[in-house]
Amino acid sequence: MPLSSRHLLGLYGLPKSDIKLILDTAKSFREIIERPIKKVPTLQGKTVVNLFFESSTRTRISFELAEKRLSADVLNFSASTSSLTKGETLKDTVRNIEAMKIDMVVIRHSAAGSPHYLTTLIDANVINAGDGSHEHPTQALLDMYTIREKLGKIEGVNVCIVGDIAHSRVAMSNIFGLLTMGANVAVCGPKTMIPRDLEKLGVNCFTNIDDAIKFSDVLNILRIQLERGAAVNFPSLREYHRLYGITKERLLKNKKDVLIMHPGPINRGVELSSDIADSSNSVILEQVTNGVAIRMAVLYLIGTRIEEEK
Amino acid sequence: MKVLLKNAYAVDPQVELNSQYDILIEDGIIKRVEKQISEKVDEMIDLKGCVIVPAFADVHVHLREPGREDEETIATGINAAMAGGFTALCCMPNTEPAIDCAEVVTFIKDRSANSLVDVFPIGAVTKRREGKELALLGEMAEAGVVGFSDDGNAISNSQLVRYAFEYSSMFDLPIIEHCEDPSLTVNGVMNESINSTILGLPPHPSLAEVLIALRDVAILKYCGGKLHLAHISAKETVEVLRNAKKEKLNVTGEVTPHHFSLTDDAVKSYDTNTKVNPPLRTQSDVDALIEGLKDGTIDVISSDHAPHSIEEKEWEFIYAPFGMIGLETSVALTLTKLYHTKILSLEEIIYKMSINPRKIFNLPKATIQPDKTANLTILNLDMEWIVDKFSFKSKSINTPFHGWKLKGKVIGVLNNQKMCLNEQLKIIK
Ligand SMILES: [Zn+2]
């Protein structure tokens, strides 16, 4: 059974069967990754462009590795949106690369909706690698994959995402995907970081971290970034750590054995203390490995759709 | 020249006209309004099945000239107005240069002279629309502006707002406020709702609109003047206006067809033609706007016609400019969404699109009476048509209504001894 869509733009509205298919496919690729020869010829002859308008070495490397392990021809294009004129960038760049006869585009862009816009400009299949505060579907898929591996299921699992939910594409994709898969989803953070009306989606909103820990089987901790000026929605990193930092004492106090996830890179001592980041509860490094398998699965499933389209 | 409009249904609540009449026009003046006129005329037009109403006026348009003639000119704006059923336009001052002194006012008046459509500039409240110092309000009043506005921005300095009310009241001209507290809308591009969260687009909350409306009403109450709230989009703002009217303050308000025809669900496609300021809101806001229209709280329907080039609208959603065009869909959307749904009667629509805007901005009166100027709009209320942005007279095509099926079509307009029927312009002097 193929995916229901020829692009992966986000997890909002993506059917459960698609998510399950991606996770199941990733499982077999996860096994391939453990083999001495990690390469399969699945995407031989296909050209994939990694179109990164926002620097993200980690995500790009993960995609590139996945593409190469599937034997695709890989083209990397990086451009900072600031160095070029805003809108012209995407349209002109994309028209140019399409002339090179490409099959798939992996796009990372600071503007929400750019991957959708891209689908109106080109015929190639589009994979969203993060767009503004909108979605980062492959990150959420790898998070769900990790949960399923560790806990044996997603349905009924209590997952809480901690951090700046309002500005996090990782949070939004996780919320959409987890809800579809039947998890109990919560978020935790200062009220200024929780989008208005989020409960309408069926998400529990905690402002107290102890309540969040008591609720959770899984804590997905987001990286806290410092903004400037009036956009700052919390007083200081120190205060954030004091109120929301996940520490060993905090977990012990709540007598909780929880799975600790983090999309990386970690701000040690801010959202997560080192003792927890490196503890047996933490699956942060496994997430990275699973990320490659998930991206292989997505590329494979979309790449094989291309054959059917023809 | 004598023109006889035969068999049309004439509706004018100002003179309690609501029946089939023949209308005889001589050199642009209505001579007779009678059940049956048989007279030798130069041109007889059978308007069976059509309705004749006092001509509509759109008091909130952006004509882009001077400065962005690639997007719209006064001439193309006038053509769009005629196609859309309007014989009077009030144009906003956010041109380049801004309409902030008599020279620019005169330039616009000259450019629009001798046309069927009367064009009335609105002057900027502050010099260069910078929100720092009062513009030359007196000089512009003398040159013929019909109101003042920094539309596009609210005037953020409250002292300046107070001065603006006090100063403009000397000329009995309204301040038209674009209600938006900019500190609440930094980077905001769509209504703050569950949809902005799902789409990951920076929020532009209704709170920003309500706060400025409340502030302006408070200042108005304190020092007098005349306030017109532009493009009301939020339910709370309707309530602010309703309460201000209960206190008998000199305040009026308008709504655009897109704010009562669409909700922020339309943004889900990331179509930049749905990016407007104020943003499209929720169904409960739409319901409140409609309630406000029904109970008389909202006085005016105007389009906020805002042309933008294709290139600019082809940017990513967060980078694309705000605005959509509306002159050529405004009447049909109003008829489709408000008349055919029995929310407003035709008389009420005539109030919102002709009588009230003309009164608030002191524009030439339009009425169906002998010895008055033939300043008329002709409609076919039941004709269905498909919006085709490529057939627009406007120079721009940034509309989200392309392909919509609407019920009710503008057949023509008459004014200033000219007639434009089925898009054919003719002098009837
Ligand atoms: Zn405005």
XYZ file of C-alpha atoms and ligand atoms in Angstrom:
740
model
C 0.000 0.000 0.000
C 1.492 3.362 -0.967
C 1.322 6.609 0.993
C -1.865 8.584 0.458
C 0.027 11.696 -0.630
C 2.899 12.341 -3.018
C 4.459 14.858 -0.637
C 5.193 14.897 3.071
C 4.337 18.444 4.099
C 3.218 17.822 7.656
C 1.518 15.400 10.005
C -1.639 17.485 10.375
C -4.372 15.509 8.682
C -2.029 12.677 7.693
C -3.973 9.406 8.072
C -3.029 6.915 10.761
C -2.381 4.288 8.074
C 0.306 6.510 6.512
C 2.057 7.106 9.815
C 1.935 3.405 10.616
C 3.324 2.560 7.181
C 6.235 4.964 7.640
C 7.037 3.617 11.112
C 6.852 -0.005 9.925
C 9.029 0.727 6.906
C 11.522 2.525 9.127
C 11.816 -0.608 11.226
C 13.190 -2.601 8.321
C 15.577 0.201 7.406
C 16.667 0.360 11.026
C 17.846 -3.235 10.610
C 19.729 -2.377 7.426
C 21.555 0.386 9.293
C 22.957 -2.246 11.672
C 24.392 -4.291 8.793
C 28.042 -3.992 7.742
C 26.956 -2.858 4.255
C 24.368 -0.191 4.863
C 23.479 0.663 1.303
C 20.455 -0.484 -0.728
C 19.828 0.335 -4.393
C 16.237 1.481 -3.891
C 16.556 5.036 -5.176
C 19.219 4.415 -7.787
C 18.840 6.901 -10.633
C 16.733 9.285 -8.593
C 17.929 12.795 -7.852
C 17.147 14.337 -4.498
C 17.863 17.969 -3.713
C 18.371 19.123 -0.144
C 17.185 22.696 -0.290
C 18.175 24.353 2.962
C 17.329 28.015 3.374
C 18.013 27.807 7.072
C 21.198 26.333 8.446
C 20.671 23.003 10.126
C 23.643 20.710 9.878
C 22.042 17.933 11.914
C 18.866 17.581 9.891
C 20.670 17.972 6.591
C 23.262 15.315 7.439
C 20.538 12.934 8.558
C 18.674 13.377 5.263
C 21.851 13.163 3.229
C 22.870 9.944 4.915
C 19.421 8.495 4.335
C 19.501 9.501 0.658
C 22.962 8.025 0.112
C 22.069 4.780 1.830
C 19.197 4.484 -0.635
C 21.681 5.121 -3.498
C 20.049 8.367 -4.641
C 21.993 11.108 -6.386
C 22.212 13.917 -3.872
C 22.446 17.628 -4.473
C 22.891 20.024 -1.589
C 21.723 23.568 -1.909
C 22.084 25.957 0.972
C 21.172 29.592 0.956
C 20.449 31.920 3.773
C 17.242 33.818 3.263
C 18.891 36.990 4.450
C 21.570 37.046 1.755
C 19.008 36.919 -1.040
C 15.859 38.884 -1.645
C 13.085 37.265 0.312
C 10.457 35.724 -1.956
C 12.455 35.628 -5.131
C 14.796 33.177 -3.477
C 12.442 30.269 -3.353
C 10.742 30.787 -6.689
C 13.849 31.525 -8.728
C 16.043 28.972 -7.037
C 13.476 26.297 -7.448
C 12.814 27.038 -11.116
C 16.533 26.706 -11.678
C 16.976 23.417 -9.946
C 13.898 21.961 -11.524
C 15.493 22.501 -14.906
C 18.055 19.963 -13.723
C 15.392 17.220 -13.773
C 15.076 16.347 -10.148
C 12.743 13.860 -8.510
C 12.480 14.956 -4.906
C 13.125 18.069 -2.878
C 13.804 18.125 0.839
C 13.148 21.669 1.991
C 14.005 23.556 5.166
C 12.824 27.160 5.298
C 12.141 29.782 7.956
C 8.748 30.708 6.463
C 5.758 28.552 7.433
C 4.019 27.140 4.373
C 7.089 27.242 2.098
C 6.865 23.505 1.313
C 3.183 23.986 0.308
C 4.179 26.915 -1.851
C 6.939 24.800 -3.390
C 4.435 22.166 -4.511
C 2.698 24.843 -6.572
C 5.963 25.727 -8.299
C 7.408 22.353 -9.262
C 6.391 18.822 -10.162
C 8.928 17.087 -7.916
C 7.848 15.413 -4.700
C 8.381 17.600 -1.672
C 9.469 16.593 1.816
C 9.253 19.170 4.572
C 12.389 19.268 6.716
C 11.070 22.093 8.884
C 9.190 25.279 7.968
C 9.081 28.173 10.402
C 6.944 27.413 13.433
C 4.749 25.155 11.360
C 5.885 21.526 11.071
C 8.895 19.245 11.161
C 7.242 15.953 10.275
C 10.273 13.655 10.080
C 11.392 14.746 13.557
C 7.992 13.862 14.992
C 7.964 10.559 13.114
C 11.323 9.616 14.572
C 10.097 10.623 18.027
C 7.046 8.414 17.614
C 9.207 5.605 16.267
C 11.418 5.858 19.352
C 8.417 5.793 21.680
C 7.026 2.737 19.924
C 10.370 0.938 20.111
C 10.845 1.713 23.783
C 7.321 1.298 25.094
C 5.942 -1.111 22.507
C 3.065 1.169 21.531
C 1.964 4.734 21.013
C -1.737 4.435 21.674
C -2.580 5.288 25.255
C 0.932 6.471 26.089
C 1.116 9.765 28.006
C 3.486 12.117 26.238
C 4.292 15.627 27.388
C 6.223 18.127 25.286
C 8.034 20.709 27.393
C 9.201 24.099 26.146
C 8.294 26.924 23.796
C 5.339 25.234 22.111
C 4.216 28.415 20.363
C 7.422 28.667 18.373
C 8.158 24.984 17.872
C 7.514 23.059 14.681
C 8.759 19.938 16.466
C 6.056 20.357 19.082
C 3.304 20.904 16.534
C 4.225 17.911 14.380
C 4.472 15.739 17.488
C 1.085 16.925 18.721
C -0.602 16.208 15.371
C 1.052 12.809 14.890
C 0.625 11.613 18.466
C -3.050 12.592 18.543
C -3.643 10.687 15.309
C -1.908 7.637 16.781
C -4.065 7.746 19.908
C -1.529 8.952 22.488
C -2.545 11.206 25.372
C -0.781 14.436 24.590
C 0.179 17.226 26.948
C 2.401 20.268 26.777
C 4.149 22.090 29.581
C 5.744 25.497 29.730
C 5.133 29.037 30.866
C 1.791 30.368 29.673
C 3.572 32.771 27.320
C 4.948 29.782 25.410
C 1.670 27.925 24.965
C -0.430 28.919 21.929
C -3.887 30.238 22.627
C -6.714 27.705 22.302
C -4.335 24.715 22.066
C -6.709 22.692 24.287
C -9.162 22.779 21.393
C -6.993 20.159 19.698
C -7.404 17.845 22.670
C -4.090 18.644 24.330
C -3.600 18.996 28.107
C -1.756 22.173 29.010
C 0.384 22.204 32.151
C 2.205 25.204 33.542
C 3.609 23.247 36.495
C 6.418 20.870 35.612
C 5.756 18.512 38.525
C 2.200 17.993 37.288
C 3.613 17.320 33.835
C 6.106 14.755 35.143
C 3.406 12.969 37.147
C 1.304 12.739 33.986
C 4.021 11.501 31.678
C 5.389 8.234 30.382
C 7.471 10.250 27.951
C 8.893 13.756 28.298
C 9.916 15.348 25.014
C 12.073 18.301 26.018
C 12.505 21.150 23.544
C 15.604 23.257 23.201
C 15.121 26.696 24.734
C 16.430 29.531 22.646
C 17.068 33.110 23.559
C 15.189 35.640 21.485
C 15.666 39.364 21.659
C 13.576 42.364 22.652
C 9.864 42.198 23.271
C 9.718 38.786 21.623
C 11.243 37.320 24.787
C 8.468 35.333 26.359
C 10.313 34.438 29.568
C 12.612 36.435 31.860
C 15.865 34.456 31.743
C 17.433 31.063 31.074
C 18.161 30.788 34.784
C 14.520 31.273 35.647
C 13.475 28.827 32.941
C 15.768 26.210 34.411
C 14.429 26.909 37.872
C 10.808 26.466 36.820
C 10.987 23.968 33.953
C 14.447 22.406 33.828
C 14.353 18.609 34.022
C 16.735 17.427 36.722
C 17.361 14.192 38.537
C 15.922 15.587 41.782
C 12.783 16.582 39.996
C 12.250 13.119 38.562
C 13.073 11.485 41.923
C 10.730 13.852 43.754
C 7.927 12.731 41.502
C 9.106 9.107 41.742
C 8.976 8.830 38.045
C 10.632 6.561 35.559
C 10.078 8.413 32.326
C 11.535 8.254 28.877
C 13.494 11.438 28.171
C 13.595 12.651 24.565
C 15.110 15.766 23.064
C 15.324 16.819 19.388
C 18.768 18.327 20.043
C 21.021 20.162 20.294
C 20.758 20.212 24.083
C 21.240 23.326 26.165
C 22.723 21.497 29.139
C 21.761 23.080 32.419
C 18.825 24.911 30.899
C 16.026 22.649 29.764
C 17.825 19.484 30.787
C 20.537 18.760 33.337
C 23.542 16.677 32.302
C 22.804 13.865 34.736
C 19.461 13.311 33.028
C 20.703 13.839 29.484
C 23.271 11.086 29.995
C 21.104 8.823 32.163
C 19.547 5.518 31.240
C 16.175 7.266 30.916
C 17.519 9.270 28.014
C 17.059 7.967 24.456
C 18.477 11.066 22.803
C 21.221 9.294 20.848
C 18.872 6.560 19.696
C 16.619 9.276 18.342
C 19.464 10.357 16.088
C 19.961 6.846 14.683
C 16.218 6.348 14.304
C 16.116 9.643 12.449
C 18.112 8.208 9.596
C 15.825 5.168 9.379
C 12.698 7.345 9.399
C 14.085 9.560 6.638
C 15.036 6.499 4.594
C 11.473 5.249 5.004
C 9.945 8.538 3.930
C 12.268 8.895 0.938
C 11.653 5.298 -0.041
C 7.870 5.497 0.235
C 7.673 8.744 -1.691
C 10.313 7.591 -4.173
C 8.424 4.416 -4.970
C 5.268 6.439 -5.461
C 7.066 8.213 -8.277
C 7.254 4.901 -10.137
C 3.528 4.414 -9.749
C 2.791 7.912 -10.954
C 4.612 7.177 -14.173
C -29.538 64.358 -24.792
C -32.558 62.457 -23.564
C -32.266 58.924 -22.216
C -35.257 56.872 -21.142
C -34.724 53.951 -18.782
C -37.745 51.700 -19.297
C -39.319 49.024 -17.139
C -36.772 48.994 -14.351
C -37.598 48.413 -10.741
C -36.582 51.589 -8.889
C -35.715 51.413 -5.206
C -34.789 54.442 -3.124
C -35.681 54.387 0.584
C -34.946 58.127 0.824
C -38.144 58.837 -1.116
C -39.937 55.578 -0.367
C -39.615 54.414 -3.928
C -40.039 50.701 -4.467
C -41.825 49.787 -7.655
C -41.490 49.553 -11.411
C -40.887 52.936 -12.991
C -39.698 54.582 -16.175
C -36.999 57.184 -15.637
C -36.409 60.037 -18.071
C -32.956 61.616 -17.946
C -32.037 64.791 -19.804
C -28.417 65.936 -19.959
C -27.613 63.842 -16.928
C -30.494 65.153 -14.806
C -33.485 63.042 -13.809
C -36.552 64.744 -15.314
C -39.406 62.360 -14.693
C -39.942 59.247 -12.582
C -43.287 57.822 -13.654
C -45.099 54.537 -14.093
C -45.225 54.904 -17.839
C -43.335 57.427 -19.936
C -43.750 57.604 -23.707
C -41.616 60.353 -25.081
C -39.405 60.775 -28.069
C -35.873 60.326 -26.767
C -32.361 59.910 -28.151
C -31.894 56.593 -26.480
C -34.286 54.183 -24.907
C -32.943 51.381 -22.743
C -35.141 48.495 -21.695
C -34.121 47.462 -18.200
C -36.743 44.815 -17.615
C -35.537 42.518 -14.840
C -33.119 45.115 -13.490
C -33.169 47.269 -10.396
C -32.127 50.923 -10.290
C -30.786 52.242 -6.997
C -29.023 55.403 -5.765
C -25.429 54.973 -6.891
C -23.063 53.152 -4.569
C -19.975 54.758 -3.037
C -16.877 52.922 -1.843
C -15.232 54.974 0.879
C -12.153 52.804 1.441
C -9.990 52.095 -1.591
C -6.285 52.208 -2.357
C -5.668 53.577 -5.845
C -1.841 53.357 -5.621
C -1.293 56.496 -7.728
C 1.033 58.297 -7.257
C 3.816 55.800 -6.652
C 2.730 52.293 -7.556
C 1.169 52.761 -10.975
C 2.233 49.190 -11.801
C -0.465 47.995 -9.367
C -3.315 50.453 -10.022
C -3.798 53.920 -11.413
C -6.551 56.400 -10.797
C -7.821 55.620 -14.311
C -7.878 51.828 -13.865
C -9.347 52.251 -10.388
C -12.147 54.326 -11.910
C -12.791 51.638 -14.516
C -12.914 48.996 -11.810
C -15.314 51.190 -9.830
C -17.675 51.560 -12.810
C -17.625 47.813 -13.424
C -18.240 47.296 -9.727
C -21.215 49.656 -9.490
C -19.635 52.666 -7.754
C -19.781 56.320 -8.782
C -17.801 57.667 -5.829
C -14.528 56.549 -4.291
C -12.602 57.749 -1.281
C -8.950 56.906 -1.748
C -6.549 56.268 1.084
C -3.386 58.345 1.475
C -0.772 55.574 1.631
C 0.609 56.489 -1.766
C 4.207 57.471 -2.577
C 4.356 60.362 -1.843
C 1.583 60.112 0.743
C -1.466 62.350 0.460
C -0.292 64.683 3.208
C -0.453 68.122 1.556
C -2.638 70.083 -0.859
C -0.463 69.360 -3.907
C -1.090 65.626 -3.810
C -4.801 66.187 -3.144
C -4.995 68.443 -6.176
C -3.004 65.975 -8.266
C -5.536 63.230 -7.559
C -8.505 65.521 -8.148
C -7.040 66.602 -11.477
C -6.304 63.049 -12.536
C -9.874 62.003 -11.835
C -11.639 65.105 -13.157
C -14.349 64.752 -15.821
C -14.923 61.085 -15.173
C -18.094 59.277 -14.321
C -16.678 58.366 -10.936
C -16.087 61.079 -8.346
C -12.790 60.500 -6.540
C -12.327 62.002 -3.091
C -8.900 61.851 -1.495
C -8.512 61.118 2.188
C -5.620 63.030 3.712
C -2.966 61.561 5.988
C -3.274 62.430 9.663
C 0.476 62.702 10.089
C 3.254 63.933 7.817
C 4.418 61.154 5.498
C 2.159 58.869 7.565
C 5.006 58.540 10.030
C 2.851 59.007 13.103
C 5.044 61.783 14.436
C 3.603 65.196 13.559
C 0.215 66.359 12.297
C 0.043 66.710 8.533
C -1.346 69.896 6.937
C -4.941 69.056 7.775
C -6.314 72.565 7.172
C -4.643 72.955 3.826
C -5.859 69.536 2.722
C -9.376 70.300 3.944
C -9.390 73.368 1.739
C -8.108 71.313 -1.178
C -11.067 68.978 -0.775
C -10.231 65.892 1.296
C -13.233 64.200 2.883
C -11.510 62.777 5.944
C -8.159 61.936 7.462
C -6.466 58.594 8.026
C -3.066 56.977 8.434
C -4.671 53.777 7.132
C -2.260 50.893 7.097
C -1.213 51.946 10.565
C -3.044 53.152 13.616
C -1.849 56.456 15.032
C 0.042 55.017 17.958
C 0.710 58.236 19.879
C -2.411 59.045 21.907
C -1.611 62.750 22.164
C -1.524 62.925 18.367
C -4.881 61.171 18.183
C -6.302 63.768 20.543
C -4.874 66.585 18.432
C -6.198 64.932 15.282
C -9.737 64.793 16.667
C -9.600 68.351 17.950
C -8.041 69.785 14.832
C -10.136 67.900 12.263
C -13.340 68.819 14.094
C -12.736 72.438 13.049
C -13.390 71.282 9.467
C -16.083 68.801 10.464
C -14.125 65.968 8.863
C -13.887 62.433 10.274
C -10.758 60.610 11.409
C -10.778 57.152 9.867
C -8.883 54.822 12.161
C -7.156 51.633 11.130
C -7.409 49.970 14.537
C -4.258 48.003 15.299
C -1.957 48.194 18.291
C 1.359 47.479 16.562
C 3.030 46.109 19.678
C 0.562 43.217 19.610
C 0.996 42.393 15.938
C 4.783 42.290 15.472
C 5.343 39.843 12.567
C 1.670 38.835 12.797
C 0.168 37.683 9.505
C -3.096 35.919 10.335
C -5.792 35.912 12.967
C -4.707 34.364 16.248
C -6.743 31.199 16.558
C -6.284 27.481 16.488
C -5.705 27.914 12.740
C -2.648 30.138 13.237
C -1.255 27.465 15.555
C -1.950 24.676 13.074
C -0.458 26.666 10.192
C 2.504 27.889 12.236
C 1.861 31.461 11.133
C 2.647 34.355 13.494
C -0.596 35.562 15.127
C -2.292 38.936 14.617
C -4.809 38.965 17.485
C -8.170 40.723 17.467
C -7.088 42.273 20.764
C -4.884 44.655 18.756
C -7.967 46.006 16.964
C -10.193 46.251 20.001
C -7.634 48.117 22.095
C -7.234 50.946 19.595
C -10.992 51.169 19.015
C -11.513 51.479 22.776
C -8.765 54.083 23.074
C -10.109 56.171 20.211
C -13.649 56.084 21.558
C -12.332 57.218 24.937
C -10.402 60.094 23.359
C -13.417 61.052 21.242
C -15.580 61.118 24.336
C -13.042 63.330 26.082
C -12.409 65.925 23.399
C -15.024 65.578 20.665
C -14.566 65.110 16.942
C -15.760 62.536 14.458
C -14.500 58.937 14.334
C -15.017 56.350 11.624
C -13.719 52.850 12.363
C -12.270 51.322 9.207
C -12.655 47.646 8.280
C -14.031 46.278 11.551
C -13.165 42.599 11.743
C -13.544 41.467 15.357
C -16.699 40.813 17.337
C -15.367 42.823 20.281
C -14.933 45.882 18.056
C -18.581 45.660 16.976
C -19.444 45.770 20.668
C -17.204 48.831 21.190
C -18.997 50.610 18.343
C -22.415 49.562 19.598
C -21.701 50.935 23.066
C -20.216 54.156 21.702
C -23.373 54.704 19.673
C -25.500 54.116 22.762
C -23.597 56.992 24.330
C -24.512 59.081 21.296
C -20.873 59.651 20.358
C -20.039 60.817 16.866
C -18.745 57.475 15.666
C -19.459 55.264 12.675
C -17.983 52.060 11.314
C -17.512 49.988 8.216
C -17.002 46.344 7.296
C -15.564 44.789 4.134
C -17.229 42.024 2.121
C -14.219 39.768 2.666
C -14.533 40.005 6.428
C -18.156 38.846 6.344
C -17.656 36.347 3.498
C -14.569 34.466 4.676
C -13.051 33.104 7.885
C -9.438 32.307 8.651
C -10.121 28.794 7.367
C -9.442 30.347 3.949
C -5.799 30.818 4.935
C -5.284 27.049 5.225
C -4.088 26.879 1.638
C -1.389 29.483 2.378
C -2.932 31.491 -0.494
C -1.363 34.936 -0.065
C -4.526 36.488 -1.522
C -6.148 35.672 1.816
C -3.541 37.749 3.658
C -5.277 40.987 4.634
C -4.989 43.490 7.419
C -6.998 43.221 9.604
C -6.881 39.471 9.058
C -9.800 37.195 8.262
C -11.276 36.124 11.598
C -13.443 33.299 12.903
C -17.073 32.350 12.306
C -18.143 33.964 15.580
C -16.605 37.236 14.390
C -18.414 36.902 11.044
C -21.677 36.298 12.931
C -21.069 39.416 15.041
C -20.298 41.531 11.959
C -23.536 40.374 10.360
C -25.432 41.114 13.569
C -23.816 44.567 13.596
C -24.940 45.178 10.035
C -28.465 44.052 10.857
C -28.961 46.135 13.976
C -27.433 49.249 12.407
C -24.250 49.293 14.494
C -22.167 49.019 11.328
C -23.078 51.842 8.957
C -21.065 51.124 5.841
C -19.872 48.322 3.574
C -16.640 49.280 1.818
C -14.122 47.168 -0.022
C -10.648 48.162 1.255
C -9.631 47.546 -2.367
C -5.854 47.000 -2.052
C -4.114 46.128 -5.316
C -0.758 44.339 -5.214
C 1.450 43.095 -8.010
C 1.647 39.406 -8.852
C 5.343 39.413 -7.988
C 4.708 40.680 -4.484
C 1.890 38.270 -3.818
C 4.030 35.362 -5.029
C 6.198 35.598 -1.942
C 5.962 33.199 0.955
C 2.942 33.945 3.131
C 4.887 35.737 5.866
C 6.644 37.983 3.343
C 3.722 38.808 1.010
C 2.063 42.204 1.527
C -1.373 42.513 3.124
C -4.407 43.272 0.965
C -6.869 42.080 -1.637
C -8.781 43.894 -4.336
C -12.521 44.281 -3.934
C -14.090 46.921 -6.183
C -15.400 44.415 -8.711
C -16.685 41.802 -6.247
C -17.963 43.975 -3.409
C -21.558 44.434 -4.592
C -21.974 40.851 -5.764
C -20.560 39.422 -2.516
C -22.891 41.660 -0.537
C -25.900 40.564 -2.596
C -24.884 36.898 -2.412
C -23.990 36.801 1.272
C -26.467 39.306 2.723
C -29.363 39.908 0.332
C -30.064 36.454 -1.052
C -29.687 35.012 2.446
C -32.341 37.506 3.643
C -29.974 39.025 6.202
C -30.383 42.526 4.746
C -33.111 43.936 2.526
C -32.173 45.790 -0.648
C -33.101 49.037 1.120
C -30.705 48.250 3.955
C -27.948 47.504 1.444
C -28.641 50.854 -0.236
C -28.137 52.490 3.148
C -24.830 50.676 3.762
C -23.414 51.209 0.270
C -24.866 54.552 -0.782
C -26.811 56.684 1.676
C -24.663 56.217 4.803
C -21.200 56.475 3.228
C -22.286 59.542 1.247
C -23.634 61.146 4.407
C -20.646 60.342 6.655
C -18.114 61.625 4.135
C -20.307 64.409 2.780
C -20.196 63.077 -0.796
C -22.622 64.102 -3.563
C -26.094 62.758 -2.772
C -27.595 60.052 -4.900
C -31.360 59.759 -5.080
C -34.031 58.871 -7.608
C -35.969 62.142 -7.803
C -36.801 64.625 -10.536
C -34.347 67.520 -10.904
C -31.533 65.593 -9.229
C -28.383 64.348 -10.929
C -28.811 60.908 -12.431
C -26.356 59.255 -10.033
C -27.505 55.682 -10.299
C -26.435 52.064 -10.123
C -28.235 49.423 -12.166
C -28.251 45.860 -10.866
C -29.527 42.484 -11.891
C -30.164 40.914 -8.523
C -30.649 37.366 -9.718
C -28.025 36.988 -12.394
C -25.432 34.369 -11.511
C -21.859 34.721 -12.677
C -18.431 33.286 -12.055
C -15.683 35.621 -10.806
C -12.880 35.729 -13.363
C -9.984 37.811 -12.084
C -8.479 37.940 -15.561
C -11.449 39.912 -16.832
C -11.152 42.576 -14.106
C -10.751 46.225 -15.041
C -8.415 46.656 -12.095
C -4.732 46.445 -12.909
C -4.235 43.840 -10.202
C -5.712 40.373 -9.734
C -5.054 39.686 -6.056
C -8.419 38.253 -5.076
C -9.260 35.019 -3.275
C -12.696 34.996 -4.931
C -11.524 33.874 -8.382
C -13.837 31.107 -9.560
C -16.567 31.882 -7.009
C -20.140 31.728 -8.244
C -21.973 34.868 -7.145
C -25.604 35.897 -7.465
C -26.291 39.504 -8.401
C -24.463 41.516 -11.017
C -23.782 45.163 -11.694
C -25.216 46.148 -15.079
C -24.210 49.770 -15.131
C -23.759 53.154 -13.502
C -24.730 56.727 -14.373
C -23.229 59.946 -13.060
C -21.807 63.274 -14.238
C -23.682 63.156 -17.554
C -22.097 59.825 -18.345
C -23.430 56.334 -18.501
C -21.547 53.056 -18.351
C -23.762 50.176 -19.337
C -22.453 46.624 -19.727
C -18.982 48.145 -19.543
C -19.647 50.545 -22.440
C -18.985 54.151 -21.448
C -21.092 56.829 -23.096
C -21.531 60.574 -22.694
C -25.214 61.469 -22.315
C -24.968 65.228 -22.380
Zn -6.471 49.644 6.973
